[in-house]
């Protein structure tokens, strides 16, 4: 999904500072791959690829650990070293796909290494499924953030938008006699409500956008908890469970591994695919996208050529908030859960991290969110593989990675130039 | 680029409160001495448009919005809505009862409980208010300090957590004589907070990493770090996910005897507030910090090391937030738990904003939020209005205070200082 990022993001100025860091990155991948290869335990790695419903079944793989770890890991090392050599020889950055391939292979080897010689089975398909499951609201939130921040409005209120969407989705679906699709309409509307406040205070009254965002998060948490305790738990029929039905796509859903992971999902996830693709194309290939980016990078110039800066900011803030609000619905009707206090539990902040790590691009945000989802999925299932590692440690990883990323390790992270600055004509 | 961005944005943080300050404070440097004939009129106008009035207006508006929420959440009021047009009187009577019940209970829980039977119980609410305010003020002072240096420190939570971890460990693992022990606990907590504060400071100064992002990341890291620490051998106790209790020698002594929770921390926080005031207003370092906050470029030109001051300010803020953590473990809680930080880290941001980053303002704002929190508990038990109303009130108050023109337009207050400052405010 992130394969086309390089063409979209890489500008001549971005290549030069990232060059050396890419070298370091490839060297680290190669070193890690060799380290894994040298420490392969004896025994077998059991890998499960099919989980049940799909038509094409693959039996449980029981491979000798040396093979299961060695093959992907050595392949990863080869790709990484090839990229390293190519980059040094041609003095230009190696194509992005090499990093993705090397990273994925390394990950596969790492997983095989984890279960090598242990009783536990590595359920690769269900691990990937729960990765997407945990990443979905993060992707929605991060995309909502991209739409806002590209236009120069800092969206710290993603958490509040997700929470408002989760609340409205659950409550409206319950009122509409548990019709989850009605909730799917209410969730973005709630997100827009939060976004309108953000825009009103930060554009109309030029209140600092970070302050507005932080306070809006508190406000939404307070309001939803207040109504949850005061109304939803007292009155019947306001907070029942409704679940978006799973709509398997014919044929595609029968494929092994990718079928259940990608094509056995509910409408919300399919909407997500559409939004990601549409945003990536429109943001970088359309007149709308050019205007949006102009407002975010140099509002004065945009104004000079006749773009209404504040109107564009208003529109985008509302659009972004709607996307984040829609993502909030995933916590309730997307999972078939009733609303609960602080049900989003800080996901908005991880989405913010994904947005930054993805360098303010839709596909980058998706990749980062998937990475966070994977770290989370792995931490939840570590115990079942027979690995004794405190589950809190993998949960810290996304934040620490983002910390390093923001500090500039592994490439320059540059926000839109006019971010957070109110525009005064 | 990132650094520029970072330094520019928090300036706006400063600008919002200062925009209407000159007229509010007597003798502000850029004020012309008023001619005698106009003195009264100007004094009146400056009072009308002062930040104090905006603050009061914001509180009033928040209470109005809170009233609406009380009505929505009250089942008796809802039942009268069914026949609103037949007997509107019922609705208004029930509405009035619900609102006054809630706010009376809020006051009783926060200041003076007129319903209590003994004198001790009557004044207990006020002491509870002050007890809750202590960590809020400590953390609020820290966050306010970074605001004035032009840094937006959202990391109060992580600094508090690390302070609480170190403070608690020293408190239960080490054996020391009475007075020394609590002093060491406070130092350990301050050190823990300073480390957690210095990390984003260094990342900002050295790599230009935006402190909003790094502190948010550290907050979330600290949450899981705390849970992990509580599971390690050094912190194991009979109860899972709770550390052993701190030694008696490591606890802050109670100020008013065993029936009140108010502890020595209240005195400490007042002394600290004074120290912060002295540091910011009277010391060379404070001058440098304020200079960096107003204009980092100018400060750099004047020969100050912006990097050093950035790190120092973040570490100082961390120290204060770490002390807030000490107040939790050595004051009220007596042990380290997985939720020891509560919502103090975020509440402290609103406290600092409400207090306009000034020590006195922060103390008062902390006490107000302490009062709201203490009152909220009684309000939910007596009037049945959920305590989260208080969270909403806090958020609304801070939002409105950040937007003075909004409050002024609602109450038809004049803009500060006539056309000149009005133009400045719009331009800010």
XYZ file of C-alpha atoms in Angstrom, chain A residues 154 156 200-201 205-208 210-212 214-216 218-219 222-223 225-227 229-231 234-235 345 349 352-353 356 390 392-393 395-396 399-400 402-403 406-407 409 413-415 417-421 424, chain B residues 1-2 5 8-9 12-13 69-70 72-73 78 152 154 203 207 209-210 212-214 216-218 220-221 223-225 227-228 346 349-350 353 385-386 388-389 391-392 395-396 398-399 402-403 405-406 409 426 428:
104
model
C -2.897 21.179 14.248
C -4.515 17.337 18.747
C -14.183 28.071 15.480
C -11.721 28.686 18.289
C -10.662 33.483 17.666
C -7.086 32.438 16.848
C -6.731 30.529 20.075
C -3.595 28.418 20.059
C -2.647 22.929 20.589
C -4.462 24.416 23.563
C -7.813 24.108 21.807
C -5.969 19.504 24.376
C -8.978 21.146 25.998
C -11.414 19.684 23.458
C -10.916 16.904 27.976
C -14.299 18.333 27.037
C -16.097 14.820 30.230
C -19.260 15.061 28.118
C -18.628 10.161 30.504
C -21.268 12.490 31.927
C -23.904 11.272 29.482
C -23.239 7.690 33.609
C -26.216 10.018 33.693
C -28.274 8.814 30.747
C -30.233 4.809 33.457
C -32.389 4.595 30.370
C -8.149 4.918 25.558
C -2.588 10.099 20.412
C -1.176 11.461 15.966
C 2.091 9.581 16.254
C 3.901 12.206 12.160
C 6.105 -8.427 29.944
C 3.804 -3.728 28.603
C 7.168 -3.586 26.880
C 3.173 -1.511 24.072
C 5.820 1.117 24.724
C 5.810 5.696 21.297
C 9.541 5.233 21.615
C 7.939 7.913 17.262
C 10.147 9.705 19.760
C 10.572 13.007 15.620
C 14.105 13.574 16.855
C 16.694 9.507 13.401
C 10.285 14.822 9.723
C 8.931 18.118 8.542
C 5.417 19.332 9.270
C 5.289 25.012 7.212
C 2.301 27.071 8.292
C 1.046 24.551 10.821
C -0.364 26.076 13.961
C -0.084 29.628 12.703
C -4.475 37.043 9.296
C 12.413 24.759 10.295
C 10.934 22.612 13.012
C 7.843 26.373 14.169
C 6.662 30.439 17.116
C 3.679 28.491 18.243
C 0.934 32.515 20.634
C 0.284 30.733 23.911
C -26.176 19.467 31.213
C -27.674 19.046 34.672
C -30.327 16.788 30.438
C -28.984 14.353 33.001
C -37.021 14.683 31.718
C 4.258 23.676 25.333
C 2.148 18.388 27.720
C 15.389 16.379 21.970
C 17.359 17.850 17.294
C 11.947 17.715 17.892
C 8.683 19.383 18.727
C 4.268 18.687 22.037
C 4.830 15.459 20.152
C 7.688 14.150 22.277
C 2.711 13.138 24.322
C 4.799 10.113 23.363
C 6.523 10.136 26.763
C 1.991 7.168 26.843
C 5.332 5.450 27.348
C 1.850 4.694 31.445
C 3.130 1.302 30.340
C 6.480 1.865 32.020
C 2.687 -0.863 34.844
C 5.866 -2.707 33.949
C -3.725 17.124 31.886
C -2.296 22.201 31.746
C -5.698 23.750 32.260
C -3.687 28.191 31.363
C -25.419 14.824 39.025
C -22.405 12.996 37.675
C -17.851 14.528 35.248
C -19.863 17.744 34.992
C -14.528 18.103 33.887
C -16.824 19.772 31.381
C -12.730 22.526 29.847
C -15.300 25.194 29.009
C -10.281 27.262 29.862
C -11.572 27.367 26.276
C -8.344 31.470 25.804
C -10.796 33.389 23.621
C -13.203 38.306 22.427
C -15.828 35.575 22.612
C -19.050 39.678 22.901
C -6.582 41.470 16.383
C -1.738 39.211 17.723
